[in-house]
Coordinates of N, CA and C in Angstrom, one line a residue:
M816 N 81.6 95.3 94.5 CA 81.4 94.7 95.7 C 80.1 94.0 95.8
S817 N 80.1 92.8 96.4 CA 78.9 92.0 96.6 C 78.0 92.8 97.7
R818 N 76.7 92.8 97.4 CA 75.8 93.4 98.4 C 75.4 92.4 99.5
W819 N 75.9 91.1 99.4 CA 75.5 90.1 100.4 C 76.4 90.4 101.5
T820 N 75.7 90.4 102.8 CA 76.5 90.7 104.0 C 76.1 89.5 105.0
R821 N 76.8 89.4 106.0 CA 76.4 88.4 107.2 C 76.7 89.1 108.4
S822 N 76.2 88.4 109.5 CA 76.3 88.9 110.9 C 77.0 87.9 111.8
V823 N 77.6 88.5 112.9 CA 78.0 87.7 113.9 C 76.8 87.9 115.0
V824 N 76.3 86.8 115.4 CA 75.3 86.7 116.4 C 75.7 86.0 117.6
C825 N 75.5 86.7 118.8 CA 75.7 86.1 120.1 C 74.3 85.6 120.6
L826 N 74.2 84.3 120.9 CA 73.0 83.7 121.4 C 73.2 83.3 122.9
V827 N 72.2 83.5 123.6 CA 72.2 83.0 125.1 C 71.1 82.0 125.2
L828 N 71.7 80.9 125.8 CA 70.8 79.6 126.1 C 70.8 79.3 127.6
G829 N 69.7 79.5 128.2 CA 69.7 79.2 129.6 C 70.6 79.9 130.5
G830 N 71.0 81.1 130.1 CA 72.0 81.8 130.8 C 73.4 81.5 130.4
S831 N 73.7 80.7 129.4 CA 75.1 80.3 129.1 C 75.3 80.9 127.7
L832 N 76.5 81.4 127.5 CA 76.8 82.0 126.3 C 77.0 81.0 125.1
V833 N 76.3 81.2 124.0 CA 76.6 80.4 122.8 C 77.2 81.2 121.8
A834 N 78.6 81.2 121.7 CA 79.3 82.0 120.8 C 79.6 81.4 119.5
G835 N 78.7 81.5 118.6 CA 78.8 80.9 117.3 C 78.6 79.4 117.4
A836 N 78.7 78.7 118.5 CA 78.3 77.4 118.6 C 78.7 76.8 120.0
A837 N 79.7 77.3 120.7 CA 80.1 76.6 121.9 C 79.2 76.8 123.1
L838 N 79.0 75.7 123.8 CA 78.1 75.8 125.0 C 79.0 75.5 126.2
G839 N 79.5 76.6 126.9 CA 80.3 76.3 128.0 C 81.6 75.8 127.7
G840 N 82.1 75.9 126.6 CA 83.5 75.5 126.1 C 84.0 76.2 125.1
D841 N 85.2 75.8 124.6 CA 85.8 76.5 123.4 C 85.3 75.9 122.2
W842 N 85.5 76.8 121.1 CA 85.2 76.4 119.7 C 86.2 77.1 118.9
T843 N 87.4 76.6 118.9 CA 88.6 77.4 118.5 C 89.1 77.1 117.0
Q844 N 88.4 76.1 116.4 CA 88.7 75.8 115.0 C 87.6 75.5 114.1
F845 N 87.7 75.3 113.0 CA 86.7 75.0 112.0 C 85.8 73.7 112.4
R846 N 84.6 73.8 112.5 CA 83.8 72.7 113.0 C 84.0 72.2 114.4
G847 N 84.6 73.1 115.2 CA 84.7 72.8 116.7 C 85.8 72.0 117.1
P848 N 85.9 71.6 118.5 CA 87.0 70.9 119.0 C 87.3 69.6 118.4
Q849 N 86.3 68.8 118.1 CA 86.4 67.5 117.6 C 86.4 67.4 116.1
G850 N 86.0 68.6 115.4 CA 85.9 68.6 114.0 C 84.5 68.0 113.4
S851 N 83.6 67.9 114.4 CA 82.4 67.2 114.1 C 81.3 68.1 113.9
G852 N 81.5 69.4 114.2 CA 80.4 70.4 114.1 C 79.3 70.4 115.1
S853 N 79.7 69.6 116.2 CA 78.6 69.4 117.3 C 79.1 69.8 118.6
V854 N 78.3 70.1 119.6 CA 78.6 70.4 121.0 C 78.4 69.2 121.8
Q855 N 79.4 68.9 122.6 CA 79.5 67.6 123.3 C 78.9 67.8 124.8
E856 N 78.9 69.0 125.3 CA 78.7 69.2 126.7 C 77.2 68.9 127.1
G857 N 76.2 69.0 126.2 CA 74.8 68.9 126.6 C 74.3 70.3 127.0
L858 N 73.0 70.2 127.4 CA 72.3 71.5 127.9 C 72.6 71.7 129.3
P859 N 72.6 73.0 129.7 CA 72.8 73.3 131.1 C 71.7 72.9 132.0
E860 N 72.1 72.6 133.3 CA 71.2 72.2 134.3 C 70.2 73.2 134.7
G861 N 69.1 72.8 135.1 CA 68.1 73.9 135.6 C 66.7 73.5 135.3
A862 N 65.7 74.0 135.9 CA 64.4 73.9 135.7 C 63.7 74.9 134.8
G863 N 62.6 74.6 134.2 CA 61.9 75.6 133.4 C 62.2 75.4 131.9
L864 N 61.7 76.2 131.0 CA 61.8 76.3 129.7 C 63.2 76.7 129.2
I865 N 63.8 76.1 128.2 CA 65.0 76.4 127.7 C 64.8 77.0 126.2
G866 N 65.4 78.2 126.0 CA 65.2 78.9 124.7 C 66.4 79.8 124.4
L867 N 66.4 80.2 123.2 CA 67.4 81.2 122.7 C 66.9 82.5 122.6
R868 N 67.8 83.4 122.9 CA 67.6 84.9 122.7 C 68.8 85.5 122.2
S869 N 68.7 86.6 121.3 CA 69.8 87.2 120.8 C 70.4 88.2 121.8
G870 N 71.7 88.0 122.1 CA 72.4 88.9 123.0 C 72.8 90.1 122.4
W871 N 73.5 90.1 121.2 CA 73.8 91.1 120.3 C 74.1 90.7 119.0
V872 N 74.0 91.6 118.0 CA 74.3 91.3 116.6 C 75.3 92.4 116.1
R873 N 76.1 91.9 115.3 CA 77.1 92.8 114.6 C 77.1 92.5 113.1
D874 N 76.7 93.4 112.2 CA 76.7 93.3 110.7 C 78.2 93.3 110.2
L875 N 78.6 92.4 109.5 CA 80.0 92.4 108.9 C 79.9 92.3 107.4
G876 N 81.0 92.5 106.7 CA 81.1 92.3 105.3 C 80.9 90.9 104.8
S877 N 81.0 90.7 103.7 CA 80.8 89.4 103.0 C 81.9 88.5 103.3
G878 N 81.8 87.2 103.0 CA 82.8 86.1 103.1 C 82.2 84.8 103.6
Y879 N 83.0 83.8 103.8 CA 82.5 82.5 104.0 C 83.2 81.9 105.4
S880 N 83.9 82.7 106.0 CA 84.5 82.3 107.2 C 83.6 82.0 108.4
G881 N 83.9 81.0 109.2 CA 83.1 80.7 110.3 C 83.7 81.6 111.5
V882 N 83.1 81.4 112.7 CA 83.4 82.1 113.9 C 84.0 81.2 114.8
V883 N 85.2 81.6 115.4 CA 85.8 80.7 116.5 C 85.8 81.6 117.8
T884 N 86.0 80.8 118.9 CA 86.1 81.5 120.2 C 86.8 80.7 121.2
D885 N 87.3 81.4 122.1 CA 87.9 80.8 123.3 C 87.0 80.9 124.5
G886 N 85.9 81.4 124.3 CA 84.9 81.8 125.4 C 84.8 83.1 125.7
K887 N 85.8 83.9 125.5 CA 85.9 85.3 125.7 C 85.9 86.1 124.6
V888 N 86.6 85.7 123.5 CA 86.8 86.7 122.3 C 86.3 85.7 121.1
L889 N 85.6 86.4 120.2 CA 85.1 85.8 118.9 C 86.0 86.3 117.8
V890 N 86.4 85.4 117.0 CA 87.3 85.9 115.8 C 86.7 85.3 114.6
T891 N 86.7 86.1 113.5 CA 86.2 85.7 112.1 C 86.9 86.5 111.1
Q892 N 86.7 86.3 109.8 CA 87.3 86.9 108.8 C 86.1 87.4 107.8
F893 N 86.3 88.6 107.3 CA 85.3 89.2 106.3 C 85.9 90.3 105.5
A894 N 85.1 90.6 104.4 CA 85.5 91.7 103.5 C 85.1 93.0 104.1
A895 N 86.1 94.1 104.2 CA 85.7 95.2 104.7 C 86.3 96.3 103.7
G896 N 85.4 96.8 102.8 CA 85.9 97.8 101.8 C 86.8 97.1 100.9
E897 N 88.0 97.6 100.6 CA 89.0 97.1 99.8 C 89.9 96.0 100.3
K898 N 89.6 95.6 101.6 CA 90.5 94.6 102.3 C 89.7 93.5 102.8
D899 N 90.3 92.3 102.8 CA 89.9 91.2 103.7 C 90.6 91.4 105.0
V900 N 89.7 91.2 106.1 CA 90.3 91.5 107.5 C 90.0 90.3 108.4
V901 N 90.8 90.2 109.4 CA 90.5 89.4 110.5 C 90.0 90.3 111.6
G902 N 88.9 89.9 112.3 CA 88.3 90.8 113.3 C 88.0 90.0 114.5
A903 N 88.3 90.6 115.7 CA 88.0 90.1 117.0 C 87.0 91.0 117.8
F904 N 86.0 90.2 118.5 CA 84.9 90.8 119.2 C 84.8 90.3 120.6
D905 N 84.4 91.1 121.5 CA 84.1 90.8 122.9 C 83.0 89.8 122.9
A906 N 83.0 88.7 123.4 CA 82.0 87.7 123.4 C 80.7 88.2 124.2
T907 N 81.1 89.0 125.3 CA 79.9 89.4 126.1 C 79.1 90.6 125.5
S908 N 79.9 91.6 125.1 CA 79.3 92.9 124.7 C 79.2 93.0 123.1
G909 N 80.0 92.2 122.3 CA 80.1 92.4 120.9 C 80.9 93.4 120.4
D910 N 81.6 94.2 121.4 CA 82.4 95.4 120.9 C 83.6 94.8 120.1
E911 N 84.0 95.5 119.1 CA 85.1 95.1 118.3 C 86.5 95.3 119.1
L912 N 87.2 94.4 119.2 CA 88.5 94.6 119.9 C 89.7 95.0 119.0
W913 N 89.7 94.4 117.8 CA 90.7 94.8 116.9 C 90.4 94.2 115.6
R914 N 91.0 94.8 114.5 CA 90.9 94.1 113.1 C 92.3 94.2 112.5
F915 N 92.6 93.2 111.6 CA 93.8 93.1 111.0 C 93.6 93.0 109.5
E916 N 94.2 94.0 108.8 CA 94.0 93.9 107.3 C 94.9 92.8 106.7
L917 N 94.2 91.8 106.2 CA 94.9 90.6 105.8 C 95.4 90.7 104.3
E918 N 94.7 91.1 103.4 CA 95.1 91.2 102.1 C 94.0 91.9 101.2
P919 N 94.2 92.3 100.0 CA 93.0 92.9 99.2 C 91.9 92.0 99.2
T920 N 90.7 92.5 99.1 CA 89.5 91.8 99.1 C 89.5 90.8 97.8
Y921 N 89.2 89.7 98.2 CA 89.1 88.6 97.2 C 87.8 88.6 96.5
K922 N 87.8 89.0 95.2 CA 86.5 89.2 94.4 C 85.9 87.8 94.0
G923 N 84.7 87.6 94.4 CA 83.9 86.4 94.1 C 83.7 86.2 92.5
H924 N 83.7 85.0 92.0 CA 83.2 84.9 90.6 C 82.6 83.6 90.5
D925 N 81.8 83.5 89.3 CA 81.0 82.3 89.0 C 79.9 82.2 90.2
G926 N 79.4 83.4 90.6 CA 78.3 83.4 91.5 C 78.7 83.4 93.0
S927 N 80.0 83.2 93.3 CA 80.4 83.3 94.7 C 80.6 84.7 95.2
H928 N 80.5 84.9 96.5 CA 80.5 86.3 97.0 C 82.1 86.8 97.4
N929 N 82.2 88.0 97.5 CA 83.6 88.4 97.8 C 84.0 88.1 99.3
G930 N 85.3 88.0 99.5 CA 85.8 87.9 100.9 C 86.5 86.6 101.1
P931 N 86.9 86.5 102.4 CA 87.7 85.2 102.8 C 86.9 84.1 102.7
I932 N 87.6 82.9 102.6 CA 86.9 81.5 102.6 C 87.1 80.8 103.8
A933 N 88.4 80.7 104.3 CA 88.8 80.0 105.4 C 88.2 80.5 106.7
T934 N 88.2 79.6 107.7 CA 87.9 80.0 109.2 C 89.3 80.0 109.9
P935 N 89.4 81.1 110.7 CA 90.6 81.2 111.5 C 90.7 80.1 112.6
L936 N 91.9 80.0 113.2 CA 92.1 79.1 114.4 C 92.6 79.9 115.4
I937 N 92.1 79.7 116.7 CA 92.7 80.2 118.0 C 93.4 79.0 118.6
A938 N 94.8 79.1 118.8 CA 95.6 78.3 119.6 C 96.5 78.9 120.5
G939 N 96.4 78.7 121.8 CA 97.1 79.4 122.8 C 96.8 80.8 122.8
D940 N 97.7 81.7 122.7 CA 97.4 83.3 122.8 C 97.5 83.8 121.4
R941 N 97.4 83.0 120.2 CA 97.5 83.5 118.9 C 96.3 83.0 118.0
V942 N 96.1 83.9 117.0 CA 95.1 83.6 116.0 C 95.8 83.3 114.7
F943 N 95.4 82.2 113.9 CA 96.1 81.9 112.7 C 95.0 82.0 111.6
A944 N 95.3 82.8 110.6 CA 94.3 83.1 109.6 C 94.9 82.9 108.2
S945 N 94.0 82.2 107.3 CA 94.5 82.1 105.9 C 93.6 82.9 104.9
G946 N 94.2 83.8 104.1 CA 93.5 84.5 103.2 C 93.3 83.8 101.8
A947 N 92.3 84.2 101.1 CA 91.9 83.6 99.8 C 93.1 83.7 98.7
W948 N 93.9 84.8 98.9 CA 95.0 85.1 97.9 C 96.2 84.2 98.3
G949 N 96.3 83.7 99.6 CA 97.4 83.0 99.9 C 98.2 83.5 101.1
R950 N 97.9 84.6 101.7 CA 98.6 85.0 102.9 C 98.2 84.3 104.1
F951 N 99.1 83.8 104.9 CA 98.8 83.1 106.2 C 99.5 83.8 107.2
V952 N 98.7 84.2 108.3 CA 99.3 85.0 109.4 C 99.1 84.5 110.7
A953 N 100.1 84.8 111.7 CA 99.7 84.4 113.1 C 99.7 85.8 113.8
L954 N 98.6 86.0 114.6 CA 98.3 87.3 115.2 C 98.2 87.1 116.7
D955 N 98.4 88.1 117.5 CA 98.2 88.1 118.9 C 96.8 88.2 119.2
L956 N 96.3 87.2 120.0 CA 94.8 87.1 120.2 C 94.3 88.4 121.0
A957 N 95.1 88.9 122.0 CA 94.7 90.1 122.7 C 94.7 91.3 121.9
T958 N 95.7 91.5 121.0 CA 95.9 92.9 120.4 C 95.7 92.8 118.9
G959 N 95.8 91.7 118.3 CA 95.8 91.6 116.8 C 97.1 91.9 116.1
E960 N 98.2 92.1 116.9 CA 99.5 92.4 116.4 C 100.0 91.2 115.6
L961 N 100.7 91.5 114.4 CA 101.3 90.5 113.6 C 102.5 89.8 114.2
A962 N 102.5 88.5 114.4 CA 103.7 87.8 114.9 C 104.6 87.2 113.8
W963 N 103.9 86.7 112.8 CA 104.6 86.2 111.5 C 103.7 86.1 110.3
S964 N 104.2 86.1 109.3 CA 103.4 86.0 108.1 C 104.1 85.1 107.0
V965 N 103.4 84.3 106.2 CA 104.0 83.7 105.1 C 103.0 83.6 104.0
H966 N 103.4 83.6 102.7 CA 102.5 83.7 101.6 C 102.7 82.3 100.8
F967 N 101.6 81.6 100.6 CA 101.6 80.3 100.1 C 102.2 80.3 98.6
V968 N 101.8 81.4 97.9 CA 102.3 81.6 96.4 C 103.7 82.2 96.4
D969 N 103.9 83.3 97.0 CA 105.1 84.0 96.9 C 106.3 83.3 97.6
D970 N 106.0 82.7 98.8 CA 107.1 82.1 99.6 C 107.2 80.6 99.4
L971 N 106.1 80.0 99.1 CA 106.2 78.4 99.1 C 106.0 78.0 97.6
G972 N 105.6 78.7 96.7 CA 105.6 78.3 95.3 C 104.2 77.7 95.0
A973 N 103.2 77.8 95.8 CA 101.9 77.1 95.6 C 101.2 77.8 94.4
E974 N 100.2 77.2 93.9 CA 99.4 77.8 92.8 C 97.9 78.0 93.4
K975 N 97.4 79.2 93.3 CA 96.2 79.6 93.9 C 95.1 78.8 93.2
P976 N 94.2 78.2 94.0 CA 93.1 77.4 93.5 C 92.1 78.4 92.7
W977 N 91.3 78.0 91.8 CA 90.5 78.9 91.0 C 89.6 79.8 91.9
Y978 N 89.1 79.2 93.0 CA 88.1 80.1 93.9 C 88.9 80.5 95.1
G979 N 90.2 80.5 95.2 CA 91.1 81.0 96.1 C 91.4 79.9 97.3
F980 N 92.3 80.2 98.0 CA 92.7 79.3 99.2 C 91.6 79.4 100.3
G981 N 91.1 78.1 100.6 CA 90.0 78.0 101.5 C 90.2 77.0 102.7
C982 N 91.3 76.4 102.7 CA 91.6 75.5 103.8 C 91.7 76.2 105.2
S983 N 91.0 75.7 106.2 CA 91.0 76.2 107.6 C 92.2 75.6 108.3
P984 N 93.0 76.3 109.0 CA 94.1 75.6 109.7 C 93.6 74.9 110.9
I985 N 94.4 73.9 111.3 CA 94.1 73.3 112.7 C 95.5 73.2 113.4
A986 N 95.4 73.1 114.7 CA 96.4 73.0 115.6 C 96.7 71.5 115.8
V987 N 98.0 71.1 115.7 CA 98.6 69.8 116.1 C 99.9 70.0 116.8
G988 N 99.7 69.8 118.2 CA 100.8 69.9 119.1 C 101.3 71.4 119.0
D989 N 102.6 71.6 118.8 CA 103.1 73.0 118.8 C 103.1 73.5 117.3
D990 N 102.5 72.8 116.5 CA 102.4 73.3 115.0 C 100.9 73.6 114.7
V991 N 100.8 74.4 113.4 CA 99.6 74.6 112.8 C 99.7 74.0 111.4
V992 N 98.6 73.2 111.0 CA 98.7 72.6 109.7 C 97.6 73.1 108.8
V993 N 97.9 73.3 107.6 CA 97.1 74.0 106.6 C 97.3 73.2 105.2
G994 N 96.2 73.1 104.4 CA 96.4 72.6 103.1 C 96.8 73.7 102.1
V995 N 97.9 73.4 101.6 CA 98.4 74.6 100.7 C 98.5 74.0 99.2
G996 N 98.7 72.7 99.0 CA 98.6 72.2 97.6 C 99.8 72.7 96.8
I997 N 101.0 72.5 97.2 CA 102.1 73.1 96.4 C 102.4 72.2 95.2
D998 N 102.8 71.0 95.4 CA 102.9 70.1 94.3 C 103.3 68.6 94.9
A999 N 103.2 67.6 94.0 CA 103.4 66.3 94.5 C 104.8 66.1 95.3
E1000 N 105.8 66.9 94.8 CA 107.2 66.6 95.3 C 107.3 67.4 96.7
R1001 N 106.5 68.4 96.9 CA 106.8 69.3 98.0 C 105.6 69.3 99.1
G1002 N 104.6 68.5 98.9 CA 103.7 68.2 99.7 C 102.3 69.1 99.8
T1003 N 101.2 68.5 99.9 CA 99.9 69.1 99.9 C 99.7 69.8 101.3
L1004 N 100.0 69.1 102.4 CA 99.8 69.8 103.6 C 101.1 70.3 104.1
V1005 N 101.2 71.4 104.8 CA 102.2 72.1 105.3 C 102.0 72.4 106.8
S1006 N 103.0 72.0 107.6 CA 102.9 72.2 109.0 C 104.0 73.3 109.4
F1007 N 103.5 74.4 110.1 CA 104.2 75.5 110.5 C 104.4 75.5 112.0
T1008 N 105.6 75.8 112.5 CA 105.6 76.0 114.0 C 104.9 77.3 114.5
R1009 N 104.1 77.1 115.5 CA 103.3 78.2 115.9 C 104.0 79.3 116.4
D1010 N 105.3 79.3 117.0 CA 106.0 80.4 117.5 C 106.6 81.2 116.3
S1011 N 107.2 80.5 115.4 CA 108.1 81.3 114.4 C 107.5 81.2 112.9
G1012 N 106.7 80.3 112.7 CA 106.2 80.2 111.3 C 107.1 79.4 110.4
E1013 N 108.1 78.8 110.8 CA 109.0 77.9 110.1 C 108.3 76.6 109.7
V1014 N 108.6 76.2 108.5 CA 108.0 74.8 108.0 C 108.6 73.7 108.8
S1015 N 107.7 72.8 109.5 CA 108.2 71.8 110.1 C 108.2 70.5 109.2
W1016 N 107.1 70.4 108.4 CA 107.1 69.3 107.5 C 106.1 69.5 106.4
R1017 N 106.2 68.7 105.3 CA 105.2 68.8 104.3 C 104.8 67.3 103.9
S1018 N 103.6 67.1 103.6 CA 103.2 65.7 103.2 C 102.0 65.8 102.3
G1019 N 101.8 64.6 101.5 CA 100.7 64.3 100.7 C 101.0 64.9 99.3
T1020 N 100.2 64.2 98.4 CA 100.4 64.4 96.9 C 99.2 64.9 96.2
D1021 N 98.0 65.1 97.0 CA 96.8 65.5 96.4 C 96.8 67.1 96.0
T1022 N 96.0 67.4 95.1 CA 95.8 68.8 94.9 C 94.7 69.3 95.7
I1023 N 94.5 70.7 95.9 CA 93.5 71.2 96.7 C 92.5 72.1 95.9
E1024 N 91.3 72.3 96.3 CA 90.4 73.2 95.6 C 89.9 74.1 96.8
Y1025 N 88.8 74.9 96.6 CA 88.2 75.8 97.5 C 87.7 74.9 98.7

C-alpha cells in the first residue's frame, strides 16, 4: 500500500461554500461545468476583507480522482484498504453519506500511487464512476445504490492501458461519454444511456492512455 494519502477539504469564502472548487454553483464533472477548470460566477458581493478558512477536513486513501459536487454532496474516488471506492460526503458537515466498493485497489507502479485515476460525474440523480481496472458504474446520488455496471475489458473487449483506465466521464444530453479505447473498428469513445447503461454509439480511432 502506498503511504501517500490525500484529503477532501471544504473551504469557506465570504460565507459561501467552496466545495472542491465551485463558488455558488455546481462542479459536477472533471474540470468543472465548462471543462476549463475555472469558476465563472466571480466573488460574492459584500464589504470587507475576503479570505478562505477551512470548514472541515476528511483524510482519505490514495488516488488521483478529483472532487465533484452538486452543491450539497461531494463525491470522489479513493483507495480504502483492498478496495477502490466511490465516496459521498455532506458538503456542509463533511459527514460520509455512503461509499461504494468499485473494484480491487489498483496498485500503482513506476512511481505512481495506488487507487483510482478518473474523476466521477454527477448527472441528474446519479453518479457515474470509472475504475482503473475498467469497471464503470452508475450509482444513486442519494444512497450509493448500484443502478447498472459495465466492464470495459470483460464486456466491451477493451485493453487496459498500462497505468489503468483514467478517462473521466462527461454528460452529453441523456448519455454519458467516456474514453474506452476499444479498437479502431469499434471506437475510442463510447456513449452509454444514463438510465440503462446501453451503448448508444461509438466513435474515434485513437488509442487511449492514462
